[in-house]
Amino acid sequence: MPVLTVPPSTARPALAPAGGRGPVEQAVVAGALAAAGPEMLVRTDVPQPDGSVRLYAAWTDGGGPLADHIDRVALARGLDAWSWVEILTHSAHTTHRGRIEVRTHPLRQVLADVERGHRGNEEYRSSFARILADDAERAGRPPLPEIPAWPGVGPQLWHRYAGDDMVVERHWLGR
């Protein structure tokens, strides 16, 4: 049986990030953004080695201003974080690139749900409130008096939480 001492000229080196995961993550986000149509929110969740998730948010052409408008309408109607979960779950198109999850949300569909005041299933809302209370108790924090306000789909609210960065490190509940 022959033994190769030199790899054939067609062999390619394995792809691995040099100096960190950032360039690979950015390439996945850029690819997801390029594949999405106009007026979309593109959320990319990248699992980290420590069990946390790095969440990237980006908007395609026209998406940023439309998403900020959606946030203003949602807050004026008193929509909360549970409404946000249900509306974004309803609108999401999810794909995977390995362990990385990419969700695209057509913002016109999100706007339609917000304008009609979609609040979501009340039984699930109660369960969500219990999950938040249990997480606060495990972490030694006081429980929230109510479900938090609409967290936002637009860059203005996103910047409020993330500063000037469009990336937020999220840790799973209970960590």
PDB file of C-alpha atoms in Angstrom:
ATOM      1  CA  MET A   1       0.000   0.000   0.000  1.00  0.00           C
ATOM      2  CA  PRO A   2       1.479   3.383  -0.989  1.00  0.00           C
ATOM      3  CA  VAL A   3       2.200   5.954   1.718  1.00  0.00           C
ATOM      4  CA  LEU A   4       1.917   9.655   0.953  1.00  0.00           C
ATOM      5  CA  THR A   5       4.803  11.633   2.292  1.00  0.00           C
ATOM      6  CA  VAL A   6       3.772  14.882   0.613  1.00  0.00           C
ATOM      7  CA  PRO A   7       0.123  15.906   0.320  1.00  0.00           C
ATOM      8  CA  PRO A   8      -1.195  16.025  -3.224  1.00  0.00           C
ATOM      9  CA  SER A   9      -1.300  19.478  -4.801  1.00  0.00           C
ATOM     10  CA  THR A  10      -5.112  19.428  -4.612  1.00  0.00           C
ATOM     11  CA  ALA A  11      -5.113  19.071  -0.795  1.00  0.00           C
ATOM     12  CA  ARG A  12      -6.319  22.150   1.084  1.00  0.00           C
ATOM     13  CA  PRO A  13      -5.404  23.146   4.593  1.00  0.00           C
ATOM     14  CA  ALA A  14      -8.236  23.009   7.122  1.00  0.00           C
ATOM     15  CA  LEU A  15      -9.934  26.360   7.636  1.00  0.00           C
ATOM     16  CA  ALA A  16      -9.478  27.683  11.140  1.00  0.00           C
ATOM     17  CA  PRO A  17      -9.767  31.186  12.523  1.00  0.00           C
ATOM     18  CA  ALA A  18      -6.393  32.777  13.125  1.00  0.00           C
ATOM     19  CA  GLY A  19      -6.298  34.953  16.213  1.00  0.00           C
ATOM     20  CA  GLY A  20      -9.899  34.432  17.298  1.00  0.00           C
ATOM     21  CA  ARG A  21     -13.411  33.617  16.214  1.00  0.00           C
ATOM     22  CA  GLY A  22     -14.385  37.178  15.277  1.00  0.00           C
ATOM     23  CA  PRO A  23     -13.515  37.099  11.549  1.00  0.00           C
ATOM     24  CA  VAL A  24     -15.381  33.814  11.045  1.00  0.00           C
ATOM     25  CA  GLU A  25     -18.423  35.112  12.933  1.00  0.00           C
ATOM     26  CA  GLN A  26     -18.374  38.351  10.935  1.00  0.00           C
ATOM     27  CA  ALA A  27     -18.194  36.387   7.673  1.00  0.00           C
ATOM     28  CA  VAL A  28     -21.269  34.346   8.649  1.00  0.00           C
ATOM     29  CA  VAL A  29     -23.169  37.516   9.595  1.00  0.00           C
ATOM     30  CA  ALA A  30     -22.156  39.236   6.337  1.00  0.00           C
ATOM     31  CA  GLY A  31     -23.254  36.187   4.347  1.00  0.00           C
ATOM     32  CA  ALA A  32     -26.616  36.044   6.119  1.00  0.00           C
ATOM     33  CA  LEU A  33     -27.156  39.750   5.508  1.00  0.00           C
ATOM     34  CA  ALA A  34     -26.273  39.423   1.814  1.00  0.00           C
ATOM     35  CA  ALA A  35     -28.765  36.555   1.421  1.00  0.00           C
ATOM     36  CA  ALA A  36     -31.680  38.450   3.009  1.00  0.00           C
ATOM     37  CA  GLY A  37     -34.027  40.728   1.120  1.00  0.00           C
ATOM     38  CA  PRO A  38     -34.748  44.398   1.874  1.00  0.00           C
ATOM     39  CA  GLU A  39     -36.434  45.585   5.088  1.00  0.00           C
ATOM     40  CA  MET A  40     -35.280  42.638   7.167  1.00  0.00           C
ATOM     41  CA  LEU A  41     -33.907  42.204  10.651  1.00  0.00           C
ATOM     42  CA  VAL A  42     -31.194  39.539  10.614  1.00  0.00           C
ATOM     43  CA  ARG A  43     -30.323  38.054  14.008  1.00  0.00           C
ATOM     44  CA  THR A  44     -27.394  35.670  14.233  1.00  0.00           C
ATOM     45  CA  ASP A  45     -26.746  33.622  17.380  1.00  0.00           C
ATOM     46  CA  VAL A  46     -23.212  32.278  17.678  1.00  0.00           C
ATOM     47  CA  PRO A  47     -22.643  29.773  20.519  1.00  0.00           C
ATOM     48  CA  GLN A  48     -19.448  30.466  22.447  1.00  0.00           C
ATOM     49  CA  PRO A  49     -17.130  27.903  24.036  1.00  0.00           C
ATOM     50  CA  ASP A  50     -18.163  29.013  27.561  1.00  0.00           C
ATOM     51  CA  GLY A  51     -21.843  28.250  26.894  1.00  0.00           C
ATOM     52  CA  SER A  52     -22.883  31.840  26.274  1.00  0.00           C
ATOM     53  CA  VAL A  53     -24.266  33.087  22.972  1.00  0.00           C
ATOM     54  CA  ARG A  54     -22.997  36.076  21.005  1.00  0.00           C
ATOM     55  CA  LEU A  55     -25.977  37.697  19.313  1.00  0.00           C
ATOM     56  CA  TYR A  56     -25.484  39.872  16.231  1.00  0.00           C
ATOM     57  CA  ALA A  57     -28.261  42.110  14.914  1.00  0.00           C
ATOM     58  CA  ALA A  58     -28.207  43.763  11.505  1.00  0.00           C
ATOM     59  CA  TRP A  59     -30.727  45.317   9.139  1.00  0.00           C
ATOM     60  CA  THR A  60     -30.895  45.131   5.364  1.00  0.00           C
ATOM     61  CA  ASP A  61     -31.728  48.123   3.145  1.00  0.00           C
ATOM     62  CA  GLY A  62     -34.564  50.147   4.656  1.00  0.00           C
ATOM     63  CA  GLY A  63     -34.743  47.853   7.673  1.00  0.00           C
ATOM     64  CA  GLY A  64     -33.236  50.157  10.284  1.00  0.00           C
ATOM     65  CA  PRO A  65     -35.688  53.063   9.924  1.00  0.00           C
ATOM     66  CA  LEU A  66     -38.664  50.685   9.563  1.00  0.00           C
ATOM     67  CA  ALA A  67     -37.597  48.748  12.669  1.00  0.00           C
ATOM     68  CA  ASP A  68     -37.265  51.977  14.688  1.00  0.00           C
ATOM     69  CA  HIS A  69     -40.804  52.909  13.560  1.00  0.00           C
ATOM     70  CA  ILE A  70     -42.038  49.477  14.682  1.00  0.00           C
ATOM     71  CA  ASP A  71     -40.483  50.054  18.114  1.00  0.00           C
ATOM     72  CA  ARG A  72     -42.240  53.415  18.497  1.00  0.00           C
ATOM     73  CA  VAL A  73     -45.614  51.851  17.600  1.00  0.00           C
ATOM     74  CA  ALA A  74     -45.043  48.834  19.885  1.00  0.00           C
ATOM     75  CA  LEU A  75     -44.107  51.002  22.871  1.00  0.00           C
ATOM     76  CA  ALA A  76     -47.070  53.344  22.247  1.00  0.00           C
ATOM     77  CA  ARG A  77     -49.403  50.318  22.255  1.00  0.00           C
ATOM     78  CA  GLY A  78     -47.881  48.977  25.464  1.00  0.00           C
ATOM     79  CA  LEU A  79     -46.533  45.767  23.966  1.00  0.00           C
ATOM     80  CA  ASP A  80     -44.174  43.887  26.249  1.00  0.00           C
ATOM     81  CA  ALA A  81     -41.339  41.376  26.002  1.00  0.00           C
ATOM     82  CA  TRP A  82     -43.748  38.441  25.657  1.00  0.00           C
ATOM     83  CA  SER A  83     -45.464  40.113  22.692  1.00  0.00           C
ATOM     84  CA  TRP A  84     -41.985  40.623  21.226  1.00  0.00           C
ATOM     85  CA  VAL A  85     -41.175  36.902  21.665  1.00  0.00           C
ATOM     86  CA  GLU A  86     -44.415  35.783  20.021  1.00  0.00           C
ATOM     87  CA  ILE A  87     -44.278  38.291  17.151  1.00  0.00           C
ATOM     88  CA  LEU A  88     -40.644  37.541  16.316  1.00  0.00           C
ATOM     89  CA  THR A  89     -41.214  33.793  16.604  1.00  0.00           C
ATOM     90  CA  HIS A  90     -44.191  34.103  14.253  1.00  0.00           C
ATOM     91  CA  SER A  91     -42.201  36.041  11.651  1.00  0.00           C
ATOM     92  CA  ALA A  92     -38.868  34.186  11.862  1.00  0.00           C
ATOM     93  CA  HIS A  93     -37.310  32.217   9.066  1.00  0.00           C
ATOM     94  CA  THR A  94     -34.553  30.160  10.709  1.00  0.00           C
ATOM     95  CA  THR A  95     -31.524  28.593   9.062  1.00  0.00           C
ATOM     96  CA  HIS A  96     -28.400  27.024  10.492  1.00  0.00           C
ATOM     97  CA  ARG A  97     -24.790  27.250   9.480  1.00  0.00           C
ATOM     98  CA  GLY A  98     -23.337  24.510  11.642  1.00  0.00           C
ATOM     99  CA  ARG A  99     -24.146  25.453  15.229  1.00  0.00           C
ATOM    100  CA  ILE A 100     -24.773  29.092  14.261  1.00  0.00           C
ATOM    101  CA  GLU A 101     -28.448  30.020  14.018  1.00  0.00           C
ATOM    102  CA  VAL A 102     -29.596  32.777  11.656  1.00  0.00           C
ATOM    103  CA  ARG A 103     -33.114  34.207  11.944  1.00  0.00           C
ATOM    104  CA  THR A 104     -34.446  36.648   9.396  1.00  0.00           C
ATOM    105  CA  HIS A 105     -37.546  38.657  10.186  1.00  0.00           C
ATOM    106  CA  PRO A 106     -39.493  40.439   7.430  1.00  0.00           C
ATOM    107  CA  LEU A 107     -40.178  43.751   9.141  1.00  0.00           C
ATOM    108  CA  ARG A 108     -43.410  44.486   7.236  1.00  0.00           C
ATOM    109  CA  GLN A 109     -44.885  41.314   8.771  1.00  0.00           C
ATOM    110  CA  VAL A 110     -43.633  42.376  12.221  1.00  0.00           C
ATOM    111  CA  LEU A 111     -45.203  45.810  11.706  1.00  0.00           C
ATOM    112  CA  ALA A 112     -48.558  44.257  10.786  1.00  0.00           C
ATOM    113  CA  ASP A 113     -48.578  42.204  14.014  1.00  0.00           C
ATOM    114  CA  VAL A 114     -47.566  45.237  16.083  1.00  0.00           C
ATOM    115  CA  GLU A 115     -50.186  47.483  14.481  1.00  0.00           C
ATOM    116  CA  ARG A 116     -52.919  45.001  15.311  1.00  0.00           C
ATOM    117  CA  GLY A 117     -51.661  44.930  18.916  1.00  0.00           C
ATOM    118  CA  HIS A 118     -50.775  41.229  19.025  1.00  0.00           C
ATOM    119  CA  ARG A 119     -50.163  40.379  22.690  1.00  0.00           C
ATOM    120  CA  GLY A 120     -49.693  36.645  22.451  1.00  0.00           C
ATOM    121  CA  ASN A 121     -51.138  33.719  24.327  1.00  0.00           C
ATOM    122  CA  GLU A 122     -51.988  34.668  27.940  1.00  0.00           C
ATOM    123  CA  GLU A 123     -51.228  31.203  29.313  1.00  0.00           C
ATOM    124  CA  TYR A 124     -47.763  31.323  27.759  1.00  0.00           C
ATOM    125  CA  ARG A 125     -47.361  34.905  29.024  1.00  0.00           C
ATOM    126  CA  SER A 126     -47.947  33.640  32.589  1.00  0.00           C
ATOM    127  CA  SER A 127     -45.409  30.859  32.059  1.00  0.00           C
ATOM    128  CA  PHE A 128     -42.889  33.390  30.755  1.00  0.00           C
ATOM    129  CA  ALA A 129     -43.409  35.533  33.876  1.00  0.00           C
ATOM    130  CA  ARG A 130     -42.763  32.456  36.046  1.00  0.00           C
ATOM    131  CA  ILE A 131     -39.552  31.668  34.132  1.00  0.00           C
ATOM    132  CA  LEU A 132     -38.328  35.226  34.665  1.00  0.00           C
ATOM    133  CA  ALA A 133     -39.199  35.057  38.380  1.00  0.00           C
ATOM    134  CA  ASP A 134     -37.446  31.683  38.796  1.00  0.00           C
ATOM    135  CA  ASP A 135     -34.356  32.982  37.003  1.00  0.00           C
ATOM    136  CA  ALA A 136     -34.253  36.069  39.236  1.00  0.00           C
ATOM    137  CA  GLU A 137     -34.578  33.903  42.349  1.00  0.00           C
ATOM    138  CA  ARG A 138     -31.756  31.570  41.235  1.00  0.00           C
ATOM    139  CA  ALA A 139     -29.534  34.567  40.496  1.00  0.00           C
ATOM    140  CA  GLY A 140     -30.362  36.232  43.842  1.00  0.00           C
ATOM    141  CA  ARG A 141     -32.093  39.212  42.205  1.00  0.00           C
ATOM    142  CA  PRO A 142     -35.479  40.597  43.211  1.00  0.00           C
ATOM    143  CA  PRO A 143     -38.258  39.451  40.873  1.00  0.00           C
ATOM    144  CA  LEU A 144     -39.487  41.860  38.234  1.00  0.00           C
ATOM    145  CA  PRO A 145     -42.815  43.496  39.103  1.00  0.00           C
ATOM    146  CA  GLU A 146     -44.085  42.737  35.588  1.00  0.00           C
ATOM    147  CA  ILE A 147     -42.929  41.467  32.233  1.00  0.00           C
ATOM    148  CA  PRO A 148     -40.442  43.998  30.812  1.00  0.00           C
ATOM    149  CA  ALA A 149     -41.400  46.399  28.035  1.00  0.00           C
ATOM    150  CA  TRP A 150     -40.902  45.658  24.338  1.00  0.00           C
ATOM    151  CA  PRO A 151     -37.111  45.177  23.947  1.00  0.00           C
ATOM    152  CA  GLY A 152     -37.062  46.409  20.364  1.00  0.00           C
ATOM    153  CA  VAL A 153     -36.264  45.366  16.828  1.00  0.00           C
ATOM    154  CA  GLY A 154     -34.601  48.580  15.673  1.00  0.00           C
ATOM    155  CA  PRO A 155     -31.119  50.025  15.950  1.00  0.00           C
ATOM    156  CA  GLN A 156     -32.145  52.857  18.303  1.00  0.00           C
ATOM    157  CA  LEU A 157     -33.379  50.500  21.028  1.00  0.00           C
ATOM    158  CA  TRP A 158     -30.608  48.040  20.224  1.00  0.00           C
ATOM    159  CA  HIS A 159     -27.996  50.764  20.839  1.00  0.00           C
ATOM    160  CA  ARG A 160     -29.659  51.496  24.173  1.00  0.00           C
ATOM    161  CA  TYR A 161     -28.819  47.940  25.284  1.00  0.00           C
ATOM    162  CA  ALA A 162     -25.593  47.332  23.371  1.00  0.00           C
ATOM    163  CA  GLY A 163     -23.958  50.763  23.254  1.00  0.00           C
ATOM    164  CA  ASP A 164     -22.333  51.467  19.912  1.00  0.00           C
ATOM    165  CA  ASP A 165     -21.734  47.777  19.271  1.00  0.00           C
ATOM    166  CA  MET A 166     -24.238  45.670  17.345  1.00  0.00           C
ATOM    167  CA  VAL A 167     -23.167  42.585  19.273  1.00  0.00           C
ATOM    168  CA  VAL A 168     -24.478  41.519  22.658  1.00  0.00           C
ATOM    169  CA  GLU A 169     -23.174  38.670  24.785  1.00  0.00           C
ATOM    170  CA  ARG A 170     -26.133  36.749  26.204  1.00  0.00           C
ATOM    171  CA  HIS A 171     -25.939  34.038  28.785  1.00  0.00           C
ATOM    172  CA  TRP A 172     -28.594  31.371  29.042  1.00  0.00           C
ATOM    173  CA  LEU A 173     -31.101  31.711  31.865  1.00  0.00           C
ATOM    174  CA  GLY A 174     -29.881  30.108  35.047  1.00  0.00           C
ATOM    175  CA  ARG A 175     -26.159  30.669  34.413  1.00  0.00           C
TER     176      ARG A 175
END
